[in-house]
Each structure stands twice: as structure tokens, then as C-alpha cells.
PDB file of C-alpha atoms in Angstrom:
ATOM      1  CA  HIS W1478       0.228 -30.050   6.628  1.00  0.00           C
ATOM      2  CA  VAL W1479       2.241 -26.838   6.382  1.00  0.00           C
ATOM      3  CA  GLN W1480       5.104 -26.381   8.825  1.00  0.00           C
ATOM      4  CA  LEU W1481       7.582 -23.544   9.235  1.00  0.00           C
ATOM      5  CA  VAL W1482      10.727 -24.299  11.222  1.00  0.00           C
ATOM      6  CA  GLU W1483      12.888 -21.360  12.102  1.00  0.00           C
ATOM      7  CA  SER W1484      16.553 -21.207  13.053  1.00  0.00           C
ATOM      8  CA  GLY W1485      19.120 -18.535  13.794  1.00  0.00           C
ATOM      9  CA  GLY W1486      18.843 -15.577  16.099  1.00  0.00           C
ATOM     10  CA  GLY W1487      20.695 -15.071  19.342  1.00  0.00           C
ATOM     11  CA  SER W1488      22.473 -12.173  20.980  1.00  0.00           C
ATOM     12  CA  VAL W1489      24.402  -9.581  19.023  1.00  0.00           C
ATOM     13  CA  GLN W1490      25.980  -6.219  19.718  1.00  0.00           C
ATOM     14  CA  PRO W1491      24.597  -3.000  18.204  1.00  0.00           C
ATOM     15  CA  GLY W1492      25.835  -2.654  14.643  1.00  0.00           C
ATOM     16  CA  GLY W1493      26.115  -6.394  14.271  1.00  0.00           C
ATOM     17  CA  SER W1494      24.297  -8.818  11.996  1.00  0.00           C
ATOM     18  CA  VAL W1495      22.208 -11.926  12.275  1.00  0.00           C
ATOM     19  CA  LYS W1496      20.726 -14.319   9.733  1.00  0.00           C
ATOM     20  CA  LEU W1497      17.447 -16.094  10.289  1.00  0.00           C
ATOM     21  CA  ALA W1498      16.313 -19.105   8.287  1.00  0.00           C
ATOM     22  CA  CYS W1499      12.879 -20.642   7.855  1.00  0.00           C
ATOM     23  CA  GLU W1500      12.472 -24.080   6.345  1.00  0.00           C
ATOM     24  CA  VAL W1501       9.009 -24.735   4.951  1.00  0.00           C
ATOM     25  CA  THR W1502       7.304 -28.069   4.343  1.00  0.00           C
ATOM     26  CA  GLY W1503       3.857 -28.856   3.014  1.00  0.00           C
ATOM     27  CA  VAL W1504       3.700 -26.025   0.489  1.00  0.00           C
ATOM     28  CA  ASP W1505       5.913 -24.698  -2.297  1.00  0.00           C
ATOM     29  CA  ILE W1506       6.970 -21.250  -1.127  1.00  0.00           C
ATOM     30  CA  ARG W1507       6.887 -20.035  -4.762  1.00  0.00           C
ATOM     31  CA  SER W1508       3.102 -20.277  -4.567  1.00  0.00           C
ATOM     32  CA  THR W1509       2.860 -18.122  -1.436  1.00  0.00           C
ATOM     33  CA  CYS W1510       3.710 -14.807   0.084  1.00  0.00           C
ATOM     34  CA  MET W1511       6.154 -15.129   2.957  1.00  0.00           C
ATOM     35  CA  GLY W1512       6.993 -12.700   5.703  1.00  0.00           C
ATOM     36  CA  TRP W1513       9.120 -11.973   8.726  1.00  0.00           C
ATOM     37  CA  PHE W1514       7.552 -10.483  11.829  1.00  0.00           C
ATOM     38  CA  ARG W1515       8.801  -9.480  15.238  1.00  0.00           C
ATOM     39  CA  GLN W1516       7.188  -8.969  18.597  1.00  0.00           C
ATOM     40  CA  THR W1517       8.262  -7.512  21.911  1.00  0.00           C
ATOM     41  CA  PRO W1518       6.393  -7.894  25.213  1.00  0.00           C
ATOM     42  CA  GLY W1519       3.317  -5.718  25.354  1.00  0.00           C
ATOM     43  CA  LYS W1520       3.393  -4.833  21.680  1.00  0.00           C
ATOM     44  CA  GLU W1521       1.621  -6.049  18.579  1.00  0.00           C
ATOM     45  CA  ARG W1522       3.431  -8.416  16.248  1.00  0.00           C
ATOM     46  CA  GLU W1523       4.726  -6.229  13.423  1.00  0.00           C
ATOM     47  CA  GLY W1524       5.748  -7.111   9.904  1.00  0.00           C
ATOM     48  CA  VAL W1525       9.321  -6.209   8.984  1.00  0.00           C
ATOM     49  CA  ALA W1526       9.728  -7.820   5.555  1.00  0.00           C
ATOM     50  CA  SER W1527       7.637  -9.779   3.102  1.00  0.00           C
ATOM     51  CA  SER W1528       7.982 -11.331  -0.306  1.00  0.00           C
ATOM     52  CA  TRP W1529       5.870 -12.786  -3.061  1.00  0.00           C
ATOM     53  CA  VAL W1530       8.378 -15.527  -3.679  1.00  0.00           C
ATOM     54  CA  GLY W1531       7.138 -16.583  -7.119  1.00  0.00           C
ATOM     55  CA  GLY W1532       7.390 -13.068  -8.504  1.00  0.00           C
ATOM     56  CA  ASP W1533      10.348 -11.982  -6.414  1.00  0.00           C
ATOM     57  CA  THR W1534       8.683  -8.816  -5.123  1.00  0.00           C
ATOM     58  CA  THR W1535       9.486  -7.570  -1.653  1.00  0.00           C
ATOM     59  CA  ASN W1536       8.221  -5.094   0.907  1.00  0.00           C
ATOM     60  CA  TYR W1537       9.915  -3.709   4.012  1.00  0.00           C
ATOM     61  CA  ALA W1538       8.861  -1.770   7.051  1.00  0.00           C
ATOM     62  CA  ASP W1539      10.346   1.722   7.060  1.00  0.00           C
ATOM     63  CA  SER W1540      12.229   0.947  10.265  1.00  0.00           C
ATOM     64  CA  VAL W1541      14.334  -1.748   8.577  1.00  0.00           C
ATOM     65  CA  LYS W1542      14.733  -0.502   5.002  1.00  0.00           C
ATOM     66  CA  GLY W1543      18.354  -0.585   3.933  1.00  0.00           C
ATOM     67  CA  ARG W1544      19.311  -2.852   6.837  1.00  0.00           C
ATOM     68  CA  PHE W1545      17.255  -6.032   6.416  1.00  0.00           C
ATOM     69  CA  VAL W1546      17.060  -8.250   3.340  1.00  0.00           C
ATOM     70  CA  ILE W1547      14.497 -10.989   2.755  1.00  0.00           C
ATOM     71  CA  SER W1548      15.521 -13.769   0.391  1.00  0.00           C
ATOM     72  CA  HIS W1549      14.708 -17.350  -0.432  1.00  0.00           C
ATOM     73  CA  ASP W1550      16.145 -20.566  -1.797  1.00  0.00           C
ATOM     74  CA  SER W1551      13.550 -22.310  -3.924  1.00  0.00           C
ATOM     75  CA  ALA W1552      15.562 -25.523  -4.080  1.00  0.00           C
ATOM     76  CA  LYS W1553      15.560 -25.741  -0.278  1.00  0.00           C
ATOM     77  CA  ASN W1554      12.051 -24.272   0.033  1.00  0.00           C
ATOM     78  CA  ALA W1555      13.472 -21.900   2.576  1.00  0.00           C
ATOM     79  CA  LEU W1556      13.157 -18.234   3.488  1.00  0.00           C
ATOM     80  CA  TYR W1557      15.879 -16.061   4.990  1.00  0.00           C
ATOM     81  CA  LEU W1558      16.236 -12.732   6.726  1.00  0.00           C
ATOM     82  CA  ASP W1559      19.618 -11.017   6.763  1.00  0.00           C
ATOM     83  CA  ALA W1560      19.486  -8.323   9.413  1.00  0.00           C
ATOM     84  CA  SER W1561      22.452  -5.964   9.613  1.00  0.00           C
ATOM     85  CA  ASN W1562      23.405  -2.749  11.405  1.00  0.00           C
ATOM     86  CA  LEU W1563      21.193  -3.952  14.218  1.00  0.00           C
ATOM     87  CA  LYS W1564      19.897  -1.578  16.850  1.00  0.00           C
ATOM     88  CA  PRO W1565      18.618  -2.325  20.373  1.00  0.00           C
ATOM     89  CA  GLU W1566      15.079  -1.581  19.167  1.00  0.00           C
ATOM     90  CA  ASP W1567      15.389  -4.489  16.708  1.00  0.00           C
ATOM     91  CA  SER W1568      15.338  -6.886  19.656  1.00  0.00           C
ATOM     92  CA  GLY W1569      12.367  -9.196  19.916  1.00  0.00           C
ATOM     93  CA  MET W1570      10.929 -12.553  19.019  1.00  0.00           C
ATOM     94  CA  TYR W1571      11.122 -13.063  15.282  1.00  0.00           C
ATOM     95  CA  TYR W1572       8.686 -15.228  13.361  1.00  0.00           C
ATOM     96  CA  CYS W1573       8.446 -16.310   9.757  1.00  0.00           C
ATOM     97  CA  ALA W1574       4.988 -16.667   8.314  1.00  0.00           C
ATOM     98  CA  ALA W1575       3.182 -17.792   5.176  1.00  0.00           C
ATOM     99  CA  ASP W1576       0.134 -16.317   3.520  1.00  0.00           C
ATOM    100  CA  LEU W1577      -1.288 -19.307   1.661  1.00  0.00           C
ATOM    101  CA  TYR W1578      -3.984 -17.150   0.014  1.00  0.00           C
ATOM    102  CA  CYS W1579      -1.730 -14.315  -1.068  1.00  0.00           C
ATOM    103  CA  SER W1580      -3.049 -11.883  -3.654  1.00  0.00           C
ATOM    104  CA  ASP W1581      -0.900  -8.814  -2.890  1.00  0.00           C
ATOM    105  CA  TYR W1582       1.665  -9.710  -5.479  1.00  0.00           C
ATOM    106  CA  GLU W1583       3.120  -6.318  -6.316  1.00  0.00           C
ATOM    107  CA  VAL W1584       3.388  -5.090  -2.746  1.00  0.00           C
ATOM    108  CA  PRO W1585       3.315  -8.094  -0.415  1.00  0.00           C
ATOM    109  CA  SER W1586       1.437  -7.492   2.798  1.00  0.00           C
ATOM    110  CA  LEU W1587       3.056  -6.750   6.142  1.00  0.00           C
ATOM    111  CA  ARG W1588      -0.224  -7.164   8.011  1.00  0.00           C
ATOM    112  CA  ARG W1589      -0.134  -9.873  10.633  1.00  0.00           C
ATOM    113  CA  THR W1590      -3.752 -10.795   9.966  1.00  0.00           C
ATOM    114  CA  ASP W1591      -3.025 -11.693   6.332  1.00  0.00           C
ATOM    115  CA  PHE W1592      -0.691 -14.523   7.333  1.00  0.00           C
ATOM    116  CA  ASN W1593      -2.068 -17.901   8.330  1.00  0.00           C
ATOM    117  CA  ARG W1594       0.888 -20.160   9.081  1.00  0.00           C
ATOM    118  CA  TRP W1595       3.590 -19.315  11.607  1.00  0.00           C
ATOM    119  CA  SER W1596       6.928 -20.557  12.829  1.00  0.00           C
ATOM    120  CA  GLN W1597       7.732 -21.165  16.473  1.00  0.00           C
ATOM    121  CA  GLY W1598       9.762 -17.955  16.773  1.00  0.00           C
ATOM    122  CA  THR W1599      13.354 -17.205  17.663  1.00  0.00           C
ATOM    123  CA  GLN W1600      14.739 -14.529  19.939  1.00  0.00           C
ATOM    124  CA  VAL W1601      17.045 -11.778  18.695  1.00  0.00           C
ATOM    125  CA  THR W1602      18.626  -9.608  21.363  1.00  0.00           C
ATOM    126  CA  VAL W1603      20.684  -6.546  20.459  1.00  0.00           C
ATOM    127  CA  SER W1604      22.613  -5.124  23.404  1.00  0.00           C
TER     128      SER W1604
END
């Protein structure tokens, strides 16, 4: 039974930083692709960063390149998102997700429909 438990988030001023963590049980994250997504009311859930953990490849949405960093700790089986230089438009509910059937190793997917396990979500508000 795969579970993703997210922590972090909160309120931050523009230009500030936040770190999100996602602890994973039931699967070794090195065998998966992992991603971070965000959603605001009335909008589709969008991928912001993804990683093929075993091969250490990453992919970022253009809107966050240079500001967000996805990383992992294999020993803790955990995924992280360091988000810096935050803007009001970065506000939203953030989710971590796992693609247990990942095959996009060189350029991990940012498509919501490719991911099949999700965390509960945590709110990030930039204002």
C-alpha cells in the first residue's frame, strides 16, 4: 500500500522561500518517477517539477525554472521541493505524486495523468 505524506507549506512573503517534504511508504522512490504539482481554485492541477529518482534526472515547468529545486533522500525515502523567490502566482495547493509505472526516464513527465499516487496536499500562500 503506497502512501505519500506531505509536510511543509504555509504563508510566505513575495521573494521568500518554502520547503516541502513528502515521505513515501510502500514503494522505493528510486524505482519511480516523482513529481510536485500545484492547483488553484478553478484551474487544472499543473506539474511544476519531476524527477526520475533512480537516474537523478529532473524536469521543471518553465514558470519555476531557476527558482524551484526537486531533490530526494533515498535513505529516508523522501522527496523535497525547495521553492525560492516566491511570487503571488506560486500560491496554491501543492501535492507530491508518484508514477509507479514511469518510463520517461530522461525527461520525467509533468503530466498529471501520468501520476497514480498522490499526497493529501499542503497550502502555500505567497502574499
